[in-house]
Amino acid sequence: MSRRPWSDTARGYAMNAPALLALLLLVAYPIGYSFWVSLHRDNLAQPSVRKFIGLDNYLSLVDDPAFLRSLAVSALFVLTVVGATVLLGLAMALVLNETFFGRGVLRSLVLLPWAMPGVVNGLMWRTVFDAKTGALNGLLTDLGWIEEYQAWLSSATGAFLLTAFAQVWNTLPFAVIILLAGLSTIPGELYDAATVDRAGPWQRFREVTLPWLLHPLLIVLILETMNAFRAFDTIYVLTGGGPGDATGTVALLTVQRVLGYTDVGLGSAYAWVITLITMVISVGYVGLLYRRGSFEV
Amino acid sequence: MTKVPLRYRIPWRKILVSALALVFAAYLVLPFYWIVAMSFMTEADANSLPPRWIPEHPTLENYRAFADPTAAQALVGSRAVKETPFALGNSLLVATLTALLNLLLAVFAAYSFSRIRFRGSRVLLMLYLVTRMVPGVAIIVPFYLLMRQLDLLDTYWALILSYTTFALPVTIWVLKDFFRAVPRELEDAARVDRCGWLRTMWSVVLPISAPGLVAAAVFSFMTAWNEFMFALFLTSTTAAKTMPVIAANFATDLNTQFTVMAASGVLAVLPPLVLVLIFQRLIVSGMAAGSVKG
């Protein structure tokens, strides 16, 4: 007999049965069914025209300007949000790793945005960015930085940047905690050695801190990319995709297609494209982790 | 950088760190402070120019509106205002049941990964992770159709089942790490006393990993409390609408009074916030352990 007898295997699967069964029914089945639906012309408003059309829904996406535009918006949104989250998260984690008065309080405060539901986050920033009574206008005029109140969310660039800003605020805690946990595992001797070698602060950061943080940084990159790519609630409440299509991400467009036009066939095709993109990105990231030999189960 | 003689060195590093800490604290707290302050303002205060930072005539009217709206409040967001108390109850129930169901399903799976070496266990563990990567929009339509078939639309169960798919993989991953930390000797001792594995798990492993159970439960509770897209699709009446759906109604209704909307936002963020503050340490260690180790 091998070291892992079959009876153990049977027990292992028996213990996983409840969870597996639930996920099979609630994830695997819907995904399979969704692919089937995406091969049909299927509009809930017109049940009579349901018809198998093969890959036509997918082919129509290739030259659908609205869809391509939303892909571009999503890509830009992910780049902006993930870039800002990683930089800001790293800065915050580095500060929290120092000793200073009130560190414990700041460590609790970091979790505040994390507790906020996306919808409430969108709602909160809506009142802050409001053109008439918003806090941002009030603050900037108080500081004398702007002459008169601005309608921040009505310009395309402004809406895009502020939506990204709101999203970053919401997802930042996650990055900070992971990076902080990574920082706390760096042995102090490494810094002592670097100091003996007369390395400046920047050099110590580059030679010691960054290499050690590579793994946590990758984790943050993976999860924040997924998050930003499927971001929906904050955008839905803050701009609803507008003005025009300036903040209309793929996730938002999908929901609008399904909810607004009840076109479940086309909506499922959208969803499948999103899934494929997510999969490609995550396989790429996981491959990176594997190659660094740092992925253990 | 020029070197300052050692004796007169100004603690630049300390100053920089403290300054940054202050900036970060302001960044984290100010936006939240703003809606909390607004939720205690009268409408006139909230609409004044320039904006007030402190409620001049603090009032609880906005919160009272949900239980007993005045004529004006009932008019502005009539449905959302009336539905808020129901939504709070629904959210509480859905999130609690989601947390419990997840623990129940995840405990066995997580235990198997921590104690039994079996064929395909790594693949299985990866499989759980992969299901977590499927975006919600990808399954919302078929999920809707499935729930319609089962006649569960606009019920708690539609939400609890969908949230289970989000939370279950995470719960398994978190619990597996906590279970692995339980000393094997304790279990062996129980086995010598002729306890079966179920009994061993119940009376030895679970009590010791109670912090892990709590962390996992808090995670799933928050997932369920915060979720919006599925709640939007799967619920339509006060029978199952949750707080995020109501909050979104406030935000997209152009007539809404900002102060009442702020109050609804504060109500919607309160439960997860309280949980995070109470279980701060557990959450951080659970989150960090799960991801830094891989």
Coordinates of C-alpha atoms in Angstrom, one line a residue:
Chain A
M1 CA 0.0 0.0 0.0
S2 CA 1.2 3.5 -0.7
R3 CA 1.5 6.1 2.0
R4 CA -1.9 7.5 1.2
P5 CA -4.4 4.6 1.4
W6 CA -7.5 4.8 -0.6
S7 CA -9.6 4.8 2.5
D8 CA -8.1 8.2 3.4
T9 CA -8.9 9.5 -0.1
A10 CA -12.5 8.3 0.3
R11 CA -12.7 10.0 3.7
G12 CA -11.2 13.2 2.2
Y13 CA -13.8 13.4 -0.5
A14 CA -16.6 12.5 1.8
M15 CA -15.6 15.4 4.0
N16 CA -15.5 17.7 1.0
A17 CA -18.8 16.5 -0.4
P18 CA -21.1 19.1 1.2
A19 CA -19.0 22.0 0.0
L20 CA -18.4 20.5 -3.4
L21 CA -22.0 19.8 -3.9
A22 CA -23.0 23.3 -3.0
L23 CA -20.4 24.8 -5.4
L24 CA -21.3 22.4 -8.1
L25 CA -25.0 23.4 -8.0
L26 CA -24.5 27.1 -7.3
V27 CA -21.4 27.9 -9.5
A28 CA -20.6 25.1 -11.9
Y29 CA -24.2 24.7 -13.1
P30 CA -24.9 28.4 -13.6
I31 CA -21.6 28.8 -15.5
G32 CA -22.4 26.0 -17.8
Y33 CA -25.9 27.1 -18.3
S34 CA -24.8 30.7 -18.9
F35 CA -22.6 29.5 -21.8
W36 CA -25.6 27.6 -23.2
V37 CA -27.7 30.8 -23.0
S38 CA -25.0 32.9 -24.6
L39 CA -25.4 30.7 -27.7
H40 CA -29.0 31.8 -28.1
R41 CA -30.9 34.8 -29.1
D42 CA -32.9 35.1 -25.9
N43 CA -34.7 38.2 -24.6
L44 CA -36.9 37.8 -21.6
A45 CA -39.2 40.4 -23.0
Q46 CA -39.8 38.3 -26.1
P47 CA -39.9 34.7 -25.1
S48 CA -41.2 33.6 -28.5
V49 CA -38.0 34.5 -30.4
R50 CA -35.7 32.2 -28.4
K51 CA -33.4 30.6 -30.9
F52 CA -30.0 28.9 -31.1
I53 CA -27.6 31.1 -33.0
G54 CA -24.2 29.6 -32.2
L55 CA -21.4 32.1 -31.7
D56 CA -23.3 35.0 -33.2
N57 CA -23.6 36.9 -29.9
Y58 CA -19.8 36.7 -29.5
L59 CA -19.2 37.7 -33.1
S60 CA -21.5 40.7 -32.7
L61 CA -19.3 41.8 -29.7
V62 CA -16.2 42.1 -31.9
D63 CA -17.6 45.1 -33.8
D64 CA -19.9 46.5 -31.1
P65 CA -18.5 49.9 -30.4
A66 CA -20.2 50.2 -27.0
F67 CA -18.7 46.9 -25.9
L68 CA -15.2 47.7 -27.2
R69 CA -15.4 51.1 -25.6
S70 CA -16.4 49.6 -22.2
L71 CA -13.4 47.2 -22.5
A72 CA -11.1 50.2 -23.0
V73 CA -12.7 52.0 -20.0
S74 CA -12.3 48.9 -17.8
A75 CA -8.6 48.5 -18.8
L76 CA -7.8 52.1 -18.0
F77 CA -9.8 51.9 -14.8
V78 CA -8.0 48.8 -13.6
L79 CA -4.6 50.3 -14.4
T80 CA -5.4 53.5 -12.6
V81 CA -7.0 51.9 -9.6
V82 CA -4.4 49.1 -9.1
G83 CA -1.5 51.4 -9.7
A84 CA -2.8 54.0 -7.2
T85 CA -3.7 51.3 -4.7
V86 CA -0.3 49.6 -4.8
L87 CA 1.6 52.9 -4.4
L88 CA -0.6 54.3 -1.7
G89 CA -0.9 51.0 0.1
L90 CA 2.9 50.6 0.1
A91 CA 3.4 54.1 1.4
M92 CA 0.8 53.5 4.2
A93 CA 2.2 50.1 5.1
L94 CA 5.7 51.5 5.3
V95 CA 4.5 54.3 7.6
L96 CA 2.5 51.9 9.8
N97 CA 5.6 49.7 10.1
E98 CA 7.4 52.6 11.9
T99 CA 6.9 53.4 15.5
F100 CA 5.1 56.7 16.2
F101 CA 2.6 58.2 18.5
G102 CA -0.9 56.9 17.7
R103 CA 0.1 54.0 15.6
G104 CA -2.5 51.7 17.1
V105 CA -5.2 54.1 16.3
L106 CA -4.1 54.5 12.7
R107 CA -4.0 50.7 12.3
S108 CA -7.6 50.5 13.3
L109 CA -8.6 53.5 11.1
V110 CA -7.1 51.7 8.1
L111 CA -9.9 49.1 8.4
L112 CA -12.7 51.7 8.2
P113 CA -13.0 51.9 4.4
W114 CA -12.9 48.1 4.3
A115 CA -16.1 47.8 6.3
M116 CA -18.0 50.1 3.9
P117 CA -20.3 48.4 1.4
G118 CA -19.6 49.6 -2.1
V119 CA -23.0 51.2 -2.5
V120 CA -22.5 53.3 0.7
N121 CA -19.0 54.1 -0.6
G122 CA -20.5 55.5 -3.8
L123 CA -23.2 57.3 -1.9
M124 CA -20.7 58.9 0.4
W125 CA -18.5 60.2 -2.4
R126 CA -21.6 61.5 -4.2
T127 CA -22.3 63.8 -1.3
V128 CA -18.6 64.8 -1.1
F129 CA -18.2 65.5 -4.9
D130 CA -21.6 67.2 -5.1
A131 CA -21.6 70.3 -7.3
K132 CA -23.7 72.4 -5.0
T133 CA -23.1 71.4 -1.4
G134 CA -20.2 69.0 -1.6
A135 CA -17.4 68.9 0.9
L136 CA -14.7 68.9 -1.9
N137 CA -15.9 72.2 -3.3
G138 CA -16.1 73.6 0.2
L139 CA -12.7 72.4 1.1
L140 CA -11.0 73.7 -2.0
T141 CA -12.6 77.1 -1.9
D142 CA -11.7 77.4 1.8
L143 CA -8.2 76.7 0.9
G144 CA -8.4 79.2 -1.9
W145 CA -7.5 76.7 -4.6
I146 CA -10.6 77.2 -6.7
E147 CA -12.6 80.3 -7.4
E148 CA -16.0 78.8 -7.8
Y149 CA -17.8 75.5 -7.3
Q150 CA -17.1 72.9 -9.9
A151 CA -19.4 70.2 -11.2
W152 CA -16.7 67.5 -10.8
L153 CA -18.7 64.6 -12.0
S154 CA -20.0 66.2 -15.2
S155 CA -16.8 66.2 -17.1
A156 CA -15.6 62.9 -18.6
T157 CA -12.1 63.1 -17.2
G158 CA -13.2 64.4 -13.8
A159 CA -15.8 61.6 -13.4
F160 CA -13.3 58.9 -14.4
L161 CA -10.6 60.1 -12.0
L162 CA -13.0 60.6 -9.1
T163 CA -14.6 57.2 -9.6
A164 CA -11.2 55.7 -9.6
F165 CA -10.4 57.7 -6.4
A166 CA -13.5 56.5 -4.7
Q167 CA -12.7 52.9 -5.6
V168 CA -9.1 53.2 -4.3
W169 CA -10.4 54.5 -1.0
N170 CA -12.6 51.4 -0.7
T171 CA -10.1 48.7 -1.5
L172 CA -7.0 50.3 0.1
P173 CA -7.2 48.5 3.5
F174 CA -6.8 45.1 1.9
A175 CA -3.5 46.1 0.3
V176 CA -2.2 47.8 3.4
I177 CA -2.8 44.8 5.6
I178 CA -1.2 42.3 3.3
L179 CA 1.8 44.5 2.7
L180 CA 2.1 45.3 6.4
A181 CA 2.1 41.5 7.2
G182 CA 4.8 41.1 4.6
L183 CA 6.9 43.9 6.1
S184 CA 6.7 42.5 9.6
T185 CA 8.4 39.3 8.4
I186 CA 11.5 41.0 7.2
P187 CA 14.4 40.1 9.6
G188 CA 15.9 43.2 11.2
E189 CA 19.4 41.9 10.7
L190 CA 19.1 42.5 7.0
Y191 CA 18.7 46.2 7.6
D192 CA 21.6 46.2 10.1
A193 CA 23.8 44.6 7.5
A194 CA 22.7 47.1 4.9
T195 CA 23.4 50.0 7.3
V196 CA 26.9 48.6 7.9
D197 CA 27.4 48.6 4.2
R198 CA 26.5 52.3 4.3
A199 CA 23.3 51.9 2.2
G200 CA 21.1 54.9 2.2
P201 CA 17.4 54.7 2.9
W202 CA 16.5 54.4 -0.8
Q203 CA 19.1 51.7 -1.3
R204 CA 17.9 49.8 1.7
F205 CA 14.3 50.0 0.3
R206 CA 15.4 48.7 -3.1
E207 CA 17.8 46.0 -1.9
V208 CA 16.1 44.7 1.2
T209 CA 12.4 45.7 1.4
L210 CA 11.2 45.3 -2.2
P211 CA 12.6 41.8 -2.8
W212 CA 11.1 40.6 0.4
L213 CA 7.7 42.2 -0.5
L214 CA 7.6 40.7 -3.9
H215 CA 5.2 37.9 -2.9
P216 CA 2.7 40.0 -0.9
L217 CA 2.9 42.6 -3.7
L218 CA 1.9 40.0 -6.3
I219 CA -1.0 38.8 -4.1
V220 CA -2.2 42.4 -3.8
L221 CA -1.9 42.9 -7.6
I222 CA -3.9 39.7 -8.3
L223 CA -6.7 40.4 -5.9
E224 CA -7.0 44.2 -6.6
T225 CA -7.0 43.6 -10.3
M226 CA -9.9 41.2 -10.0
N227 CA -11.7 43.7 -7.7
A228 CA -11.2 46.6 -10.0
F229 CA -12.2 44.7 -13.1
R230 CA -15.5 43.6 -11.6
A231 CA -16.1 46.8 -9.7
F232 CA -19.7 47.6 -10.0
D233 CA -21.5 49.0 -6.9
T234 CA -19.4 52.2 -6.4
I235 CA -19.6 53.1 -10.0
Y236 CA -23.3 52.3 -10.3
V237 CA -24.2 54.7 -7.5
L238 CA -21.6 57.4 -8.2
T239 CA -22.0 58.0 -11.9
G240 CA -24.1 55.2 -13.4
G241 CA -21.5 54.9 -16.1
G242 CA -21.7 58.6 -17.2
P243 CA -21.2 61.2 -18.3
G244 CA -21.7 59.7 -21.7
D245 CA -19.8 56.4 -21.4
A246 CA -16.8 57.9 -19.5
T247 CA -17.1 55.5 -16.6
G248 CA -19.0 52.7 -18.3
T249 CA -16.9 49.6 -17.4
V250 CA -17.6 46.2 -18.9
A251 CA -19.2 45.0 -15.6
L252 CA -21.6 47.9 -15.5
L253 CA -22.5 47.5 -19.2
T254 CA -23.2 43.9 -18.7
V255 CA -25.6 44.5 -15.8
Q256 CA -27.3 47.3 -17.8
R257 CA -27.7 45.0 -20.9
V258 CA -29.3 42.3 -18.8
L259 CA -31.3 44.5 -16.4
G260 CA -32.3 47.2 -18.8
Y261 CA -32.8 45.4 -22.1
T262 CA -33.6 42.0 -20.5
D263 CA -31.3 40.6 -23.3
V264 CA -30.0 37.5 -21.4
G265 CA -28.4 35.9 -24.4
L266 CA -26.1 38.8 -25.2
G267 CA -25.6 39.6 -21.5
S268 CA -24.4 36.0 -21.0
A269 CA -21.9 36.5 -23.9
Y270 CA -20.6 39.7 -22.2
A271 CA -20.3 37.8 -18.9
W272 CA -18.3 35.0 -20.6
V273 CA -15.9 37.4 -22.1
I274 CA -15.4 39.0 -18.7
T275 CA -14.8 35.5 -17.2
L276 CA -12.3 34.6 -19.8
I277 CA -10.3 37.8 -19.3
T278 CA -10.3 37.3 -15.6
M279 CA -9.1 33.8 -16.0
V280 CA -6.3 34.8 -18.4
I281 CA -5.1 37.5 -15.9
S282 CA -5.3 35.2 -12.9
V283 CA -3.5 32.3 -14.7
G284 CA -0.8 34.7 -15.7
Y285 CA -0.4 35.9 -12.1
V286 CA -0.5 32.5 -10.6
G287 CA 2.1 31.4 -13.2
L288 CA 4.3 34.2 -12.0
L289 CA 3.9 33.1 -8.4
Y290 CA 4.7 29.5 -9.4
R291 CA 7.8 30.5 -11.3
R292 CA 9.1 32.3 -8.2
G293 CA 8.6 29.1 -6.4
S294 CA 6.6 30.8 -3.7
F295 CA 3.2 29.3 -4.2
E296 CA 2.4 26.6 -1.7
V297 CA -1.0 25.0 -1.0
Chain B
M1 CA 22.0 64.8 0.8
T2 CA 24.6 66.6 3.0
K3 CA 25.5 65.1 6.3
V4 CA 24.4 67.1 9.4
P5 CA 26.9 66.7 12.3
L6 CA 25.7 63.9 14.5
R7 CA 24.9 65.9 17.6
Y8 CA 22.5 68.4 15.9
R9 CA 20.8 65.9 13.7
I10 CA 17.1 66.8 13.3
P11 CA 14.9 63.7 13.4
W12 CA 13.7 64.0 9.8
R13 CA 12.5 60.5 9.7
K14 CA 10.3 60.8 12.7
I15 CA 8.9 64.1 11.5
L16 CA 8.2 62.7 8.0
V17 CA 6.5 59.6 9.4
S18 CA 4.3 61.5 11.8
A19 CA 3.3 64.0 9.1
L20 CA 2.4 61.2 6.7
A21 CA 0.5 59.4 9.4
L22 CA -1.6 62.6 10.0
V23 CA -2.3 62.9 6.3
F24 CA -3.3 59.3 6.0
A25 CA -5.6 59.6 9.1
A26 CA -7.3 62.6 7.5
Y27 CA -7.7 60.7 4.2
L28 CA -9.2 57.7 5.9
V29 CA -11.6 59.5 8.3
L30 CA -12.7 62.8 6.7
P31 CA -15.0 61.4 4.0
F32 CA -16.7 59.1 6.5
Y33 CA -16.9 62.0 9.1
W34 CA -18.7 64.0 6.4
I35 CA -21.6 61.6 5.9
V36 CA -21.9 61.0 9.7
A37 CA -22.0 64.8 10.3
M38 CA -24.6 65.2 7.5
S39 CA -26.8 62.5 8.9
F40 CA -27.2 64.7 12.0
M41 CA -27.9 67.9 10.1
T42 CA -31.2 69.7 9.3
E43 CA -31.8 70.1 5.6
A44 CA -31.1 73.8 5.8
D45 CA -27.7 73.2 7.4
A46 CA -26.8 70.6 4.8
N47 CA -27.7 72.9 2.0
S48 CA -26.0 75.9 3.3
L49 CA -23.1 77.5 1.4
P50 CA -20.2 77.2 2.1
P51 CA -20.8 73.6 3.5
R52 CA -20.8 73.3 7.3
W53 CA -18.4 70.8 8.8
I54 CA -20.2 70.6 12.1
P55 CA -24.0 70.3 12.4
E56 CA -25.2 73.7 13.7
H57 CA -28.6 72.4 14.8
P58 CA -27.9 68.7 15.5
T59 CA -30.9 66.6 15.0
L60 CA -32.0 62.9 15.1
E61 CA -34.9 63.7 12.7
N62 CA -33.1 61.9 9.8
Y63 CA -32.9 58.7 11.7
R64 CA -36.4 59.0 13.1
A65 CA -37.7 59.4 9.5
F66 CA -37.2 55.7 9.0
A67 CA -39.6 54.7 11.8
D68 CA -42.0 57.5 11.4
P69 CA -41.5 59.8 8.4
T70 CA -42.8 63.4 8.4
A71 CA -44.9 64.4 5.5
A72 CA -42.0 66.0 3.7
Q73 CA -39.7 63.1 4.2
A74 CA -42.3 60.6 3.2
L75 CA -42.6 62.5 -0.1
V76 CA -39.0 62.7 -1.1
G77 CA -37.9 59.1 -0.8
S78 CA -41.2 57.7 0.1
R79 CA -40.6 54.0 -0.8
A80 CA -37.0 53.8 0.3
V81 CA -37.7 55.6 3.6
K82 CA -40.6 53.2 4.4
E83 CA -38.6 50.1 3.4
T84 CA -35.5 50.8 5.4
P85 CA -36.5 49.0 8.7
F86 CA -37.5 45.9 6.7
A87 CA -34.2 46.1 4.8
L88 CA -32.2 46.3 8.0
G89 CA -33.9 43.2 9.3
N90 CA -33.5 41.3 6.0
S91 CA -29.8 42.2 5.9
L92 CA -29.2 41.1 9.4
L93 CA -31.0 37.7 8.9
V94 CA -29.4 37.0 5.5
A95 CA -25.9 37.9 6.7
T96 CA -26.2 35.8 9.9
L97 CA -27.6 32.8 8.1
T98 CA -24.9 33.0 5.4
A99 CA -22.2 33.0 8.0
L100 CA -23.6 30.0 9.8
L101 CA -24.3 28.0 6.6
N102 CA -20.7 28.7 5.4
L103 CA -19.2 27.5 8.7
L104 CA -21.3 24.4 8.5
L105 CA -20.2 23.5 5.0
A106 CA -16.6 24.6 5.3
V107 CA -15.6 23.0 8.6
F108 CA -15.5 19.5 7.2
A109 CA -13.7 20.4 4.0
A110 CA -11.1 22.5 5.8
Y111 CA -10.5 19.8 8.4
S112 CA -9.9 17.3 5.6
F113 CA -7.1 19.5 4.2
S114 CA -5.5 20.0 7.5
R115 CA -5.4 16.4 8.7
I116 CA -5.8 13.9 5.8
R117 CA -3.4 13.4 3.0
F118 CA -5.5 12.3 0.1
R119 CA -5.1 12.1 -3.7
G120 CA -6.1 15.3 -5.5
S121 CA -6.3 17.4 -2.3
R122 CA -4.1 20.1 -3.9
V123 CA -6.2 20.2 -7.0
L124 CA -9.3 20.4 -4.9
L125 CA -7.9 23.3 -2.9
M126 CA -7.0 25.2 -6.1
L127 CA -10.5 24.4 -7.5
Y128 CA -12.1 26.2 -4.6
L129 CA -9.9 29.2 -5.2
V130 CA -10.8 29.2 -8.9
T131 CA -14.5 29.3 -8.2
R132 CA -13.8 32.5 -6.2
M133 CA -12.3 34.1 -9.3
V134 CA -15.4 33.8 -11.4
P135 CA -16.9 37.3 -11.4
G136 CA -20.5 37.7 -10.1
V137 CA -21.8 39.1 -13.4
A138 CA -20.8 35.9 -15.1
I139 CA -23.3 33.8 -13.1
I140 CA -26.0 36.3 -12.3
V141 CA -28.2 35.5 -15.2
P142 CA -28.2 31.7 -14.9
F143 CA -28.5 32.2 -11.1
Y144 CA -31.5 34.3 -11.6
L145 CA -33.1 31.6 -13.9
L146 CA -32.2 28.9 -11.4
M147 CA -33.8 30.7 -8.5
R148 CA -36.9 31.3 -10.7
Q149 CA -37.1 27.6 -11.4
L150 CA -36.8 26.8 -7.7
D151 CA -39.4 29.5 -6.9
L152 CA -36.9 31.2 -4.6
L153 CA -36.9 34.7 -6.2
D154 CA -37.4 37.5 -3.6
T155 CA -36.7 35.2 -0.7
Y156 CA -33.8 35.1 1.8
W157 CA -32.7 31.8 0.4
A158 CA -31.9 33.2 -3.0
L159 CA -29.5 35.6 -1.4
I160 CA -28.1 33.2 1.2
L161 CA -27.3 30.6 -1.5
S162 CA -25.6 33.1 -3.8
Y163 CA -23.5 34.6 -1.0
T164 CA -22.5 31.1 0.0
T165 CA -20.8 30.7 -3.4
F166 CA -18.7 33.8 -2.7
A167 CA -17.8 33.1 0.9
L168 CA -17.3 29.4 0.9
P169 CA -13.9 29.2 -0.8
V170 CA -12.5 32.0 1.4
T171 CA -14.0 30.3 4.5
I172 CA -12.3 27.0 3.6
W173 CA -9.0 28.6 3.0
V174 CA -9.0 30.6 6.3
L175 CA -10.2 27.6 8.4
K176 CA -7.7 25.2 6.9
D177 CA -4.8 27.4 8.2
F178 CA -6.3 27.7 11.6
F179 CA -6.9 23.9 11.8
R180 CA -3.4 23.2 10.8
A181 CA -2.1 25.1 13.8
V182 CA -3.9 22.8 16.3
P183 CA -1.2 20.6 17.9
R184 CA -1.5 17.0 16.6
E185 CA -0.7 15.6 20.1
L186 CA -4.0 16.9 21.4
E187 CA -5.9 15.0 18.7
D188 CA -3.8 11.9 19.3
A189 CA -4.7 12.0 23.0
A190 CA -8.4 12.2 22.1
R191 CA -8.0 9.2 19.8
V192 CA -6.4 7.2 22.6
D193 CA -9.5 7.9 24.5
R194 CA -11.3 6.2 21.7
C195 CA -12.9 9.3 20.2
G196 CA -13.8 9.0 16.5
W197 CA -12.7 11.8 14.2
L198 CA -16.0 13.5 14.4
R199 CA -15.9 13.5 18.1
T200 CA -12.3 14.7 18.1
M201 CA -13.1 17.5 15.8
W202 CA -16.1 18.6 17.8
S203 CA -14.4 18.5 21.2
V204 CA -10.8 19.2 20.5
V205 CA -10.2 21.0 17.2
L206 CA -13.2 23.3 17.0
P207 CA -12.8 24.8 20.5
I208 CA -9.1 25.5 20.0
S209 CA -9.6 27.1 16.6
A210 CA -12.5 29.2 17.8
P211 CA -10.7 32.4 16.8
G212 CA -10.5 31.1 13.2
L213 CA -14.2 30.2 13.2
V214 CA -15.1 33.7 14.4
A215 CA -12.8 35.3 11.8
A216 CA -14.3 33.2 9.0
A217 CA -17.9 33.9 10.2
V218 CA -17.1 37.7 10.2
F219 CA -15.8 37.4 6.7
S220 CA -18.9 35.8 5.4
F221 CA -21.2 38.1 7.3
M222 CA -19.5 41.1 5.7
T223 CA -19.6 39.6 2.3
A224 CA -23.3 39.0 2.6
W225 CA -24.0 42.4 4.2
N226 CA -22.1 44.4 1.5
E227 CA -23.2 42.6 -1.6
F228 CA -25.3 44.6 -4.0
M229 CA -25.6 43.2 -7.5
F230 CA -27.2 39.9 -6.6
A231 CA -29.5 41.6 -4.1
L232 CA -30.6 44.0 -6.9
F233 CA -31.4 41.2 -9.3
L234 CA -32.9 38.7 -6.9
T235 CA -35.1 40.8 -4.7
S236 CA -38.0 43.1 -5.5
T237 CA -40.1 43.7 -2.3
T238 CA -39.6 44.2 1.4
A239 CA -39.7 40.5 1.7
A240 CA -36.0 40.2 0.9
K241 CA -34.5 43.6 -0.2
T242 CA -31.3 44.4 1.7
M243 CA -29.7 47.6 2.9
P244 CA -27.4 48.2 -0.1
V245 CA -30.4 48.0 -2.4
I246 CA -32.2 50.6 -0.3
A247 CA -29.1 52.8 -0.1
A248 CA -28.8 52.7 -3.9
N249 CA -32.4 53.7 -4.3
F250 CA -31.7 56.8 -2.2
A251 CA -28.6 57.6 -4.3
T252 CA -30.3 57.3 -7.6
D253 CA -33.5 59.1 -6.7
L254 CA -33.0 62.7 -7.6
N255 CA -35.5 64.0 -5.1
T256 CA -33.8 62.5 -2.2
Q257 CA -32.9 64.6 0.8
F258 CA -29.1 64.4 1.3
T259 CA -29.5 64.2 5.1
V260 CA -31.8 61.2 5.0
M261 CA -29.6 59.5 2.4
A262 CA -26.6 60.0 4.7
A263 CA -28.5 58.5 7.6
S264 CA -29.3 55.5 5.6
G265 CA -25.7 55.2 4.6
V266 CA -24.6 55.3 8.2
L267 CA -27.1 52.6 9.1
A268 CA -25.9 50.4 6.3
V269 CA -22.2 50.7 7.3
L270 CA -22.8 50.4 11.1
P271 CA -23.0 46.6 11.5
P272 CA -19.9 45.7 9.4
L273 CA -18.0 48.5 11.0
V274 CA -18.8 47.4 14.6
L275 CA -17.7 43.8 13.6
V276 CA -14.5 45.0 12.2
L277 CA -13.7 47.1 15.2
I278 CA -14.5 44.3 17.7
F279 CA -12.7 41.6 15.8
Q280 CA -9.9 43.7 14.3
R281 CA -7.0 41.5 15.4
L282 CA -8.6 38.3 14.3
I283 CA -9.6 39.7 10.9
V284 CA -6.1 41.1 10.2
S285 CA -4.4 37.9 11.2
G286 CA -6.8 35.7 9.3
M287 CA -6.4 37.8 6.2
A288 CA -2.7 38.1 6.5
A289 CA -2.1 34.4 7.2
G290 CA -4.3 33.3 4.3
S291 CA -2.6 35.5 1.7
V292 CA 1.0 36.1 2.7
K293 CA 1.7 32.4 3.1
G294 CA 0.0 31.8 -0.3

